[in-house]
Tab-separated table of C-alpha atoms and ligand atoms in Angstrom:
chain	number	residue	atom	x	y	z
A	16	MET	CA	-62.090	57.516	25.988
A	17	PHE	CA	-65.206	57.931	26.005
A	18	LEU	CA	-68.681	55.806	25.780
A	19	SER	CA	-69.868	58.604	23.524
A	20	SER	CA	-66.992	57.601	20.353
A	21	LEU	CA	-66.670	53.911	21.057
A	22	THR	CA	-69.074	51.864	18.726
A	23	PRO	CA	-72.107	50.705	21.267
A	24	SER	CA	-73.275	47.826	21.773
A	25	LEU	CA	-76.973	46.635	20.515
A	26	ALA	CA	-79.909	44.487	20.752
A	27	ILE	CA	-83.021	44.715	19.437
A	28	PHE	CA	-86.530	43.560	19.849
A	29	CYS	CA	-89.153	42.403	16.754
A	30	LYS	CA	-92.360	41.432	18.281
A	31	VAL	CA	-93.919	40.089	14.617
A	32	ILE	CA	-97.490	41.463	13.944
A	33	ASP	CA	-98.512	39.686	11.534
A	34	ASN	CA	-97.094	39.449	7.935
A	35	TYR	CA	-93.082	39.797	7.418
A	36	GLY	CA	-93.322	43.293	6.797
A	37	ASP	CA	-91.683	44.785	11.193
A	38	ILE	CA	-88.831	41.600	11.151
A	39	GLY	CA	-87.734	42.823	6.833
A	40	ILE	CA	-87.234	46.049	8.960
A	41	CYS	CA	-85.599	44.959	12.461
A	42	TRP	CA	-83.560	42.668	9.858
A	43	ARG	CA	-81.660	45.307	7.728
A	44	LEU	CA	-81.531	47.655	10.556
A	45	ALA	CA	-79.472	44.991	12.524
A	46	ARG	CA	-77.111	43.614	9.036
A	47	GLN	CA	-76.930	47.908	8.440
A	48	LEU	CA	-75.045	47.857	11.682
A	49	CYS	CA	-73.490	45.383	11.845
A	50	HIS	CA	-71.556	45.069	8.948
A	51	GLU	CA	-70.959	48.924	8.418
A	52	HIS	CA	-70.757	50.357	11.398
A	53	ALA	CA	-69.552	46.063	13.550
A	54	ALA	CA	-71.775	47.074	15.988
A	55	GLY	CA	-71.638	43.661	17.586
A	56	VAL	CA	-76.222	43.261	17.465
A	57	THR	CA	-78.117	41.093	19.112
A	58	LEU	CA	-81.647	40.636	17.535
A	59	TRP	CA	-84.301	39.404	19.411
A	60	VAL	CA	-86.986	38.044	17.608
A	61	ASP	CA	-90.884	35.979	19.021
A	62	ASP	CA	-91.729	34.615	14.806
A	63	LEU	CA	-88.642	32.413	14.307
A	64	ILE	CA	-91.236	30.580	11.150
A	65	SER	CA	-91.902	34.258	9.397
A	66	PHE	CA	-88.202	34.757	10.375
A	67	LYS	CA	-87.101	31.804	7.248
A	68	ARG	CA	-89.602	32.949	5.048
A	69	ILE	CA	-87.471	36.407	4.131
A	70	CYS	CA	-84.137	34.622	5.430
A	71	PRO	CA	-83.433	31.044	4.628
A	72	GLU	CA	-80.771	30.503	7.535
A	73	ILE	CA	-82.964	31.101	9.508
A	74	ASP	CA	-83.548	27.751	12.070
A	75	PRO	CA	-86.634	28.135	13.415
A	76	ALA	CA	-85.505	26.128	16.326
A	77	ALA	CA	-82.460	27.459	17.942
A	78	ALA	CA	-83.236	29.462	21.077
A	79	GLN	CA	-79.733	31.214	19.992
A	80	GLN	CA	-77.693	31.480	16.187
A	81	ARG	CA	-75.479	33.762	14.680
A	82	ILE	CA	-76.594	34.908	11.130
A	83	GLN	CA	-74.757	37.222	8.595
A	84	GLY	CA	-72.950	38.143	11.761
A	85	VAL	CA	-76.029	38.860	13.866
A	86	THR	CA	-76.226	37.005	17.378
A	87	VAL	CA	-80.285	35.803	16.986
A	88	ARG	CA	-82.036	35.000	19.824
A	89	HIS	CA	-85.180	33.384	19.770
A	90	TRP	CA	-87.741	36.082	22.334
A	91	GLN	CA	-89.815	33.116	23.587
A	92	ASP	CA	-92.341	35.231	26.376
A	93	GLN	CA	-91.496	37.586	28.522
A	94	GLU	CA	-90.429	36.142	31.240
A	95	GLY	CA	-86.358	35.467	32.131
A	96	GLN	CA	-83.972	36.921	34.786
A	97	PHE	CA	-81.669	39.118	33.225
A	98	HIS	CA	-78.684	41.089	35.052
A	99	ALA	CA	-77.146	44.972	34.274
A	100	HIS	CA	-74.265	42.533	32.957
A	101	ASP	CA	-76.161	41.044	30.034
A	102	ILE	CA	-77.853	44.684	28.736
A	103	PRO	CA	-75.900	46.649	25.137
A	104	ASP	CA	-75.606	49.990	25.793
A	105	VAL	CA	-78.031	50.211	23.191
A	106	VAL	CA	-81.689	49.577	23.621
A	107	ILE	CA	-84.133	49.138	20.000
A	108	GLU	CA	-88.228	48.043	20.411
A	109	PHE	CA	-89.567	48.224	17.946
A	110	PHE	CA	-93.018	49.396	17.564
A	111	GLY	CA	-93.354	49.759	21.207
A	112	CYS	CA	-93.331	45.813	21.886
A	113	GLU	CA	-92.573	45.995	25.310
A	114	LEU	CA	-89.482	44.667	26.985
A	115	PRO	CA	-89.778	41.523	29.189
A	116	PRO	CA	-89.963	43.471	32.637
A	117	ASP	CA	-87.069	41.623	34.078
A	118	TYR	CA	-84.361	43.055	30.555
A	119	GLN	CA	-86.493	47.159	32.203
A	120	ARG	CA	-85.605	45.982	35.331
A	121	ALA	CA	-81.455	45.077	34.297
A	122	MET	CA	-81.228	47.851	32.466
A	123	ALA	CA	-81.894	51.023	35.296
A	124	ALA	CA	-79.594	48.552	37.296
A	125	ARG	CA	-77.392	48.284	34.692
A	126	THR	CA	-74.379	51.425	34.407
A	127	PRO	CA	-73.955	53.358	32.537
A	128	ARG	CA	-77.992	53.233	31.620
A	129	PRO	CA	-78.222	52.105	28.062
A	130	VAL	CA	-79.317	54.522	25.295
A	131	TRP	CA	-83.552	52.622	24.978
A	132	LEU	CA	-84.631	54.268	21.281
A	133	ASN	CA	-88.295	53.646	20.455
A	134	TYR	CA	-88.615	52.720	16.459
A	135	GLU	CA	-91.858	54.198	14.750
A	136	GLY	CA	-94.008	53.124	12.293
A	137	LEU	CA	-92.850	55.290	8.581
A	138	THR	CA	-95.220	58.095	7.698
A	139	ALA	CA	-95.561	60.860	5.866
A	140	GLU	CA	-97.401	62.872	7.851
A	141	ASP	CA	-96.744	66.349	9.303
A	142	TRP	CA	-97.216	65.080	13.371
A	143	VAL	CA	-93.772	62.718	12.940
A	144	GLU	CA	-91.475	65.475	12.549
A	145	GLY	CA	-93.053	66.529	16.562
A	146	CYS	CA	-92.558	62.836	17.751
A	147	HIS	CA	-88.486	62.386	16.714
A	148	ARG	CA	-86.407	62.066	19.113
A	149	LEU	CA	-88.907	62.767	22.074
A	150	PRO	CA	-88.733	61.405	25.500
A	151	SER	CA	-90.873	59.287	27.759
A	152	MET	CA	-89.598	58.961	31.314
A	153	HIS	CA	-90.376	55.156	33.158
A	154	PRO	CA	-92.889	55.648	34.976
A	155	ARG	CA	-91.342	53.451	37.625
A	156	LEU	CA	-87.746	52.809	36.412
A	157	ARG	CA	-84.755	55.345	36.109
A	158	LEU	CA	-84.866	55.088	32.631
A	159	THR	CA	-86.073	57.273	29.704
A	160	LYS	CA	-87.151	55.975	26.685
A	161	HIS	CA	-86.369	58.248	22.343
A	162	PHE	CA	-88.547	58.035	19.237
A	163	TYR	CA	-87.218	57.441	16.611
A	164	PHE	CA	-89.386	57.982	13.448
A	165	PRO	CA	-88.197	56.448	10.322
A	166	GLY	CA	-88.779	60.018	7.433
A	167	PHE	CA	-88.999	61.637	4.451
A	168	ASN	CA	-87.651	64.679	5.743
A	169	ALA	CA	-84.705	66.360	7.701
A	170	ARG	CA	-87.322	66.290	10.453
A	171	THR	CA	-87.331	63.199	11.266
A	172	GLY	CA	-84.973	60.349	11.187
A	173	GLY	CA	-84.151	58.770	7.427
A	174	LEU	CA	-84.586	55.309	5.656
A	175	LEU	CA	-83.009	51.977	5.794
A	176	HIS	CA	-80.039	52.503	2.884
A	177	GLU	CA	-77.147	50.350	2.770
A	178	ALA	CA	-73.778	51.555	1.273
A	179	GLY	CA	-73.173	50.710	-1.956
A	180	LEU	CA	-76.787	49.192	-3.162
A	181	GLU	CA	-77.422	52.174	-5.495
A	182	ALA	CA	-73.838	50.701	-7.471
A	183	ARG	CA	-75.839	47.131	-6.695
A	184	ARG	CA	-78.891	48.589	-8.094
A	185	HIS	CA	-77.407	50.095	-10.642
A	186	ALA	CA	-74.726	47.413	-12.283
A	187	PHE	CA	-77.577	44.972	-12.116
A	188	GLN	CA	-80.272	47.183	-14.216
A	189	HIS	CA	-77.309	47.417	-16.741
A	190	GLU	CA	-76.482	43.960	-17.857
A	191	PRO	CA	-79.622	42.479	-19.608
A	192	ALA	CA	-77.779	38.990	-19.459
A	193	ALA	CA	-77.895	39.232	-15.066
A	194	VAL	CA	-81.022	40.289	-15.106
A	195	MET	CA	-82.742	37.613	-17.278
A	196	ALA	CA	-80.696	34.759	-15.683
A	197	PHE	CA	-82.564	35.767	-12.319
A	198	LEU	CA	-85.416	35.862	-13.829
A	199	ALA	CA	-85.193	32.374	-15.695
A	200	ARG	CA	-83.807	30.476	-12.067
A	201	PHE	CA	-87.778	31.628	-11.935
A	202	GLY	CA	-89.003	30.039	-15.276
A	203	VAL	CA	-88.927	33.067	-17.150
A	204	THR	CA	-88.118	32.779	-21.449
A	205	ALA	CA	-86.983	35.792	-23.123
A	206	ALA	CA	-90.241	36.020	-25.004
A	207	GLU	CA	-91.605	37.204	-21.603
A	208	ALA	CA	-88.839	39.774	-20.488
A	209	VAL	CA	-89.050	41.473	-24.141
A	210	GLY	CA	-92.227	43.235	-22.532
A	211	ARG	CA	-92.688	44.901	-19.950
A	212	LYS	CA	-92.005	43.305	-16.545
A	213	VAL	CA	-94.958	44.153	-13.501
A	214	SER	CA	-94.172	42.795	-9.430
A	215	LEU	CA	-97.543	42.276	-7.748
A	216	PHE	CA	-97.026	41.749	-3.713
A	217	CYS	CA	-100.988	43.458	-2.195
A	218	TYR	CA	-102.960	42.750	0.638
A	219	PRO	CA	-106.452	41.020	0.336
A	220	GLY	CA	-108.928	43.515	-0.878
A	221	ALA	CA	-106.521	45.097	-4.017
A	222	PRO	CA	-108.501	44.815	-7.530
A	223	VAL	CA	-105.874	42.584	-9.075
A	224	THR	CA	-109.153	40.697	-11.068
A	225	ALA	CA	-109.505	44.088	-12.104
A	226	LEU	CA	-106.154	44.498	-13.017
A	227	PHE	CA	-105.605	41.693	-15.138
A	228	GLY	CA	-108.235	42.076	-17.017
A	229	THR	CA	-106.398	45.897	-18.222
A	230	TRP	CA	-104.139	43.645	-19.026
A	231	CYS	CA	-104.893	40.350	-21.084
A	232	SER	CA	-106.811	43.444	-23.082
A	233	GLY	CA	-104.042	45.949	-23.385
A	234	ALA	CA	-101.829	47.044	-25.827
A	235	THR	CA	-98.469	45.825	-23.586
A	236	PRO	CA	-97.377	42.345	-23.593
A	237	THR	CA	-97.222	42.153	-19.892
A	238	LEU	CA	-95.800	39.242	-17.480
A	239	CYS	CA	-97.014	39.751	-14.125
A	240	LEU	CA	-94.300	38.149	-10.731
A	241	VAL	CA	-96.520	37.173	-8.317
A	242	PRO	CA	-94.896	35.667	-4.891
A	243	GLU	CA	-95.863	32.608	-3.974
A	244	GLY	CA	-99.006	33.525	-1.466
A	245	VAL	CA	-100.021	36.880	-3.098
A	246	ALA	CA	-103.576	37.357	-4.345
A	247	PRO	CA	-103.799	33.431	-4.477
A	248	GLU	CA	-108.061	33.789	-5.163
A	249	GLN	CA	-106.891	36.800	-7.438
A	250	VAL	CA	-103.978	34.268	-9.464
A	251	ALA	CA	-105.393	30.755	-9.120
A	252	ALA	CA	-108.932	32.030	-11.162
A	253	PHE	CA	-106.201	33.926	-13.872
A	254	LEU	CA	-104.317	30.299	-13.612
A	255	GLY	CA	-107.585	28.207	-13.297
A	256	ALA	CA	-104.811	26.622	-11.511
A	257	ALA	CA	-103.494	26.889	-7.558
A	258	PRO	CA	-100.999	28.875	-7.327
A	259	VAL	CA	-98.453	27.263	-6.753
A	260	ALA	CA	-94.378	28.369	-7.270
A	261	GLY	CA	-93.390	27.172	-10.725
A	262	ALA	CA	-97.444	28.049	-12.354
A	263	SER	CA	-98.341	29.715	-14.988
A	264	ALA	CA	-100.872	30.807	-17.304
A	265	THR	CA	-101.166	33.512	-20.723
A	266	HIS	CA	-104.343	34.759	-21.321
A	267	GLY	CA	-104.530	37.553	-24.253
A	268	ARG	CA	-101.204	40.144	-23.082
A	269	LEU	CA	-100.913	38.649	-20.039
A	270	THR	CA	-98.892	35.863	-18.565
A	271	VAL	CA	-98.883	35.736	-14.992
A	272	ARG	CA	-95.964	33.572	-13.095
A	273	VAL	CA	-96.248	32.676	-9.549
A	274	LEU	CA	-92.915	32.741	-8.605
A	275	PRO	CA	-91.248	31.154	-4.219
A	276	PHE	CA	-91.541	33.362	-1.879
A	277	LEU	CA	-87.677	35.386	-2.047
A	278	PRO	CA	-84.908	35.589	0.248
A	279	GLN	CA	-85.151	38.955	1.723
A	280	ASP	CA	-81.873	40.344	-1.133
A	281	ASP	CA	-83.071	38.318	-3.988
A	282	TYR	CA	-86.632	40.333	-3.439
A	283	ASP	CA	-84.624	42.722	-4.214
A	284	LEU	CA	-83.177	42.474	-7.577
A	285	LEU	CA	-86.714	41.505	-8.076
A	286	LEU	CA	-87.254	44.997	-7.514
A	287	TRP	CA	-84.286	46.077	-10.154
A	288	ALA	CA	-85.456	44.014	-12.495
A	289	CYS	CA	-89.068	45.058	-13.233
A	290	ASP	CA	-91.043	48.440	-15.107
A	291	VAL	CA	-93.157	48.706	-12.156
A	292	ASN	CA	-93.163	47.592	-8.761
A	293	VAL	CA	-96.630	46.331	-6.457
A	294	VAL	CA	-95.677	47.166	-2.896
A	295	ARG	CA	-97.379	46.921	0.455
A	296	GLY	CA	-96.466	47.686	4.038
A	297	GLU	CA	-93.520	49.621	4.982
A	298	ASP	CA	-90.030	48.010	3.831
A	299	SER	CA	-90.897	46.764	0.489
A	300	TRP	CA	-92.301	50.053	-0.118
A	301	VAL	CA	-89.058	51.435	0.528
A	302	ARG	CA	-88.085	48.658	-1.538
A	303	ALA	CA	-89.107	50.081	-4.535
A	304	GLN	CA	-88.629	53.633	-3.481
A	305	TRP	CA	-84.933	52.857	-4.184
A	306	ALA	CA	-85.266	50.046	-7.869
A	307	GLY	CA	-85.644	53.634	-10.128
A	308	ARG	CA	-88.295	51.880	-11.465
A	309	PRO	CA	-92.404	53.311	-10.270
A	310	PHE	CA	-94.193	52.093	-8.145
A	311	VAL	CA	-97.762	51.725	-6.721
A	312	TRP	CA	-98.095	50.801	-3.286
A	313	HIS	CA	-101.258	48.393	-1.413
A	314	ILE	CA	-100.730	50.255	2.329
A	315	TYR	CA	-102.118	47.785	5.475
A	316	PRO	CA	-105.335	48.663	6.616
A	317	GLN	CA	-106.282	50.149	9.575
A	318	ASP	CA	-109.685	50.868	11.867
A	319	ASP	CA	-111.660	54.362	10.242
A	320	ASN	CA	-109.514	54.265	7.199
A	321	LEU	CA	-106.691	56.149	9.509
A	322	HIS	CA	-104.413	54.201	6.711
A	323	HIS	CA	-105.905	56.745	3.555
A	324	LYS	CA	-104.904	59.290	5.550
A	325	LYS	CA	-101.208	57.813	5.261
A	326	LEU	CA	-101.800	57.442	1.366
A	327	ARG	CA	-102.752	60.831	1.102
A	328	ALA	CA	-100.098	62.695	3.342
A	329	PHE	CA	-97.465	60.329	1.221
A	330	LEU	CA	-98.804	61.102	-2.171
A	331	ALA	CA	-97.974	64.835	-1.484
A	332	VAL	CA	-94.765	64.636	-0.365
A	333	TYR	CA	-94.212	61.688	-3.463
A	334	ALA	CA	-96.582	62.284	-7.011
A	335	GLN	CA	-97.818	66.296	-6.679
A	336	GLN	CA	-96.099	66.004	-10.181
A	337	ALA	CA	-97.483	63.191	-11.309
A	338	PRO	CA	-102.186	63.475	-10.957
A	339	ALA	CA	-102.399	60.014	-12.736
A	340	LEU	CA	-100.433	58.411	-10.290
A	341	ALA	CA	-101.975	60.112	-7.463
A	342	ALA	CA	-105.350	58.961	-8.996
A	343	TYR	CA	-104.054	55.733	-9.220
A	344	MET	CA	-102.874	55.084	-5.557
A	345	LEU	CA	-105.353	56.374	-4.742
A	346	GLY	CA	-107.901	53.680	-6.492
A	347	TRP	CA	-106.120	50.341	-5.806
A	348	ASN	CA	-106.681	51.745	-1.518
A	349	GLY	CA	-109.950	51.869	-2.377
A	350	ALA	CA	-109.400	55.540	-0.895
A	351	GLN	CA	-111.688	57.013	-3.850
A	352	PRO	CA	-113.845	55.217	-6.928
A	353	LEU	CA	-111.918	53.395	-9.432
A	354	HIS	CA	-115.193	52.973	-12.432
A	355	ASP	CA	-112.427	52.579	-15.251
A	356	HIS	CA	-110.065	50.827	-14.326
A	357	ALA	CA	-108.361	50.242	-17.845
A	358	ALA	CA	-108.635	53.853	-18.244
A	359	ALA	CA	-106.559	54.880	-14.202
A	360	TRP	CA	-104.756	52.046	-15.742
A	361	ASN	CA	-103.549	54.066	-19.071
A	362	ALA	CA	-103.180	56.888	-18.142
A	363	LEU	CA	-100.916	55.790	-15.280
A	364	GLU	CA	-99.136	54.338	-18.153
A	365	SER	CA	-99.348	56.829	-19.322
A	366	VAL	CA	-96.895	58.360	-17.478
A	367	LEU	CA	-94.328	56.059	-16.056
A	368	PRO	CA	-91.074	57.393	-17.639
A	369	ASP	CA	-91.568	60.453	-16.050
A	370	ILE	CA	-92.140	58.973	-12.769
A	371	ALA	CA	-88.814	56.350	-13.454
A	372	ALA	CA	-87.089	59.950	-14.666
A	373	GLN	CA	-87.723	60.743	-10.486
A	374	ALA	CA	-86.681	58.678	-8.563
A	375	ASP	CA	-82.675	59.636	-8.864
A	376	ALA	CA	-84.100	63.256	-7.384
A	377	TRP	CA	-86.411	61.368	-4.687
A	378	ARG	CA	-83.288	58.872	-3.686
A	379	GLN	CA	-80.837	61.840	-3.165
A	380	SER	CA	-83.772	63.677	-1.403
A	381	VAL	CA	-84.479	62.178	0.712
A	382	LEU	CA	-81.097	60.927	1.811
A	383	ALA	CA	-80.252	64.653	1.351
A	384	LYS	CA	-79.451	64.405	5.540
A	385	GLY	CA	-77.901	60.681	5.212
A	386	ASP	CA	-79.346	56.788	5.862
A	387	LEU	CA	-81.679	55.844	8.689
A	388	VAL	CA	-78.594	54.500	10.882
A	389	THR	CA	-75.988	56.498	10.516
A	390	GLN	CA	-79.182	59.361	11.756
A	391	LEU	CA	-79.803	56.758	14.251
A	392	LEU	CA	-75.735	56.025	15.879
A	393	ASP	CA	-75.160	60.097	15.265
A	394	PHE	CA	-78.611	60.298	17.939
A	395	VAL	CA	-77.077	57.372	20.437
A	396	ARG	CA	-74.285	59.417	20.219
A	397	ASP	CA	-75.676	62.690	21.031
A	398	LEU	CA	-77.720	60.606	24.102
A	399	ARG	CA	-74.539	58.815	25.078
A	400	LEU	CA	-72.859	62.023	25.108
A	401	ALA	CA	-76.116	64.178	26.696
A	402	GLN	CA	-74.835	61.311	29.512
A	403	GLU	CA	-71.569	61.176	30.137
A	404	ASN	CA	-72.355	65.406	30.957
A	405	SER	CA	-74.322	64.867	33.435
A	406	VAL	CA	-72.062	62.955	35.825
B	523	TRH	O1	-94.856	42.556	5.102
B	523	TRH	P1	-96.237	43.436	5.619
B	523	TRH	O2	-96.645	43.111	4.951
B	523	TRH	O3	-95.459	44.113	6.425
B	523	TRH	C1	-95.885	44.701	7.317
B	523	TRH	C2	-95.685	46.388	7.519
B	523	TRH	O4	-94.680	45.994	7.815
B	523	TRH	C3	-96.250	47.445	8.103
B	523	TRH	O5	-96.032	47.822	8.906
B	523	TRH	C4	-96.733	45.894	9.727
B	523	TRH	O6	-97.345	47.226	10.203
B	523	TRH	C5	-97.945	44.705	9.115
B	523	TRH	O7	-97.333	43.996	8.192
B	523	TRH	C6	-98.044	44.448	10.110
B	523	TRH	O8	-95.275	44.457	4.345
B	523	TRH	P2	-93.263	44.561	3.254
B	523	TRH	O9	-93.589	46.011	5.183
B	523	TRH	O10	-93.540	45.097	2.436
B	523	TRH	O11	-92.843	43.264	4.729
B	523	TRH	C7	-92.266	42.271	3.410
B	523	TRH	C8	-91.349	42.143	3.448
B	523	TRH	O12	-90.923	40.661	3.249
B	523	TRH	C9	-89.871	42.800	2.325
B	523	TRH	O13	-89.129	43.481	3.627
B	523	TRH	C10	-89.625	41.889	2.164
B	523	TRH	C11	-90.479	40.604	2.056
B	523	TRH	N1	-90.246	40.102	1.058
B	523	TRH	C12	-89.753	39.475	0.570
B	523	TRH	O14	-87.882	38.827	1.266
B	523	TRH	N2	-89.857	37.963	0.160
B	523	TRH	C13	-90.823	38.617	-0.572
B	523	TRH	O15	-91.086	37.683	-1.688
B	523	TRH	C14	-91.657	39.432	-1.403
B	523	TRH	C15	-92.610	39.751	-1.159
B	523	TRH	C16	-91.549	40.019	0.486
């Protein structure tokens, strides 16, 4: 039996730099590997408190726990003694987080040595196509790490998309009673649910007050659902009260409701239940692409406005046929002035049905070569095969 034909065991290392996106992505990756490929997965996470916000089953005090089939280990520091037999077939570090030195030594001592991947951040920029799957030799140990870049085309590593997701989304969106039952959990009334529903998840600095003003005086009744902690100052100003879960207020044609921060699977339902989603970072951005509804993306801000380059690269592949969407997203991210917020929103609003109609074609084109986990396991198989042939 060749190793390359067996489902590998894996370890994923995640350092939560800021917010939830990093653990959000690693948690999806771990669950999909475990549930769809029967892989033994250990997820090492440094920040269990952030993890608990998206996965309430997590016990932040536990050094090791098993959640939904995945072994979760608290990655407390760079110390610790490891042995070759502690190392699985594949080690994935998320976003170049540095593995404990003794863990690396144990990786080099293992026979055969593990496949080592650096799972990188998502961008539509061209340069990733030249870097996806590139090897990098360890400066001292007999180890090679390979870069794995998620992406939107066949020259990159794909996007996370679990089996059955599309069927679940379709069933939910075609069952008005299920949508209403979900929204009612947060106090949404049937009358509120008839109008346009928008979810709002953004970084500080987004022109939320101007958007609220546009919706207040717009023609369409709008219900904006905001998870607790998002745009707290602007939401508090609108409510005239603390922006805590359960709070709501209506001014003009806009109702704003604060939701609790949702478990990750419920957040998908929120995206599916809304007509438009404002999302941010990486993971909610990808999930909005699978929701089949138009979205506005707030990209994670970087020094020297590097993020504007990334935003433009995405808009060039995603919004070529929708200039009003591109213009609104550039304005929302401060990449170009949004002099007249209402005019920019109204222009976008008039093409929302066309944008929604493109969602299926976009999903199919991104998934043409398969989902990320399938492609990642193919790459692992290739590397293990090459290793076997070189022995
Ligand atoms: O948390 P983020 O701002 O994450 C970002 C990005 O990952 C970015 O690449 C990284 O560099 C930066 O952090 C430091 O946004 P993101 O990626 O959308 O992740 C949010 C996660 O939280 C996602 O998994 C969805 C989840 N979520 C919930 O589970 N419940 C909620 O109510 C909300 C609003 C989000």
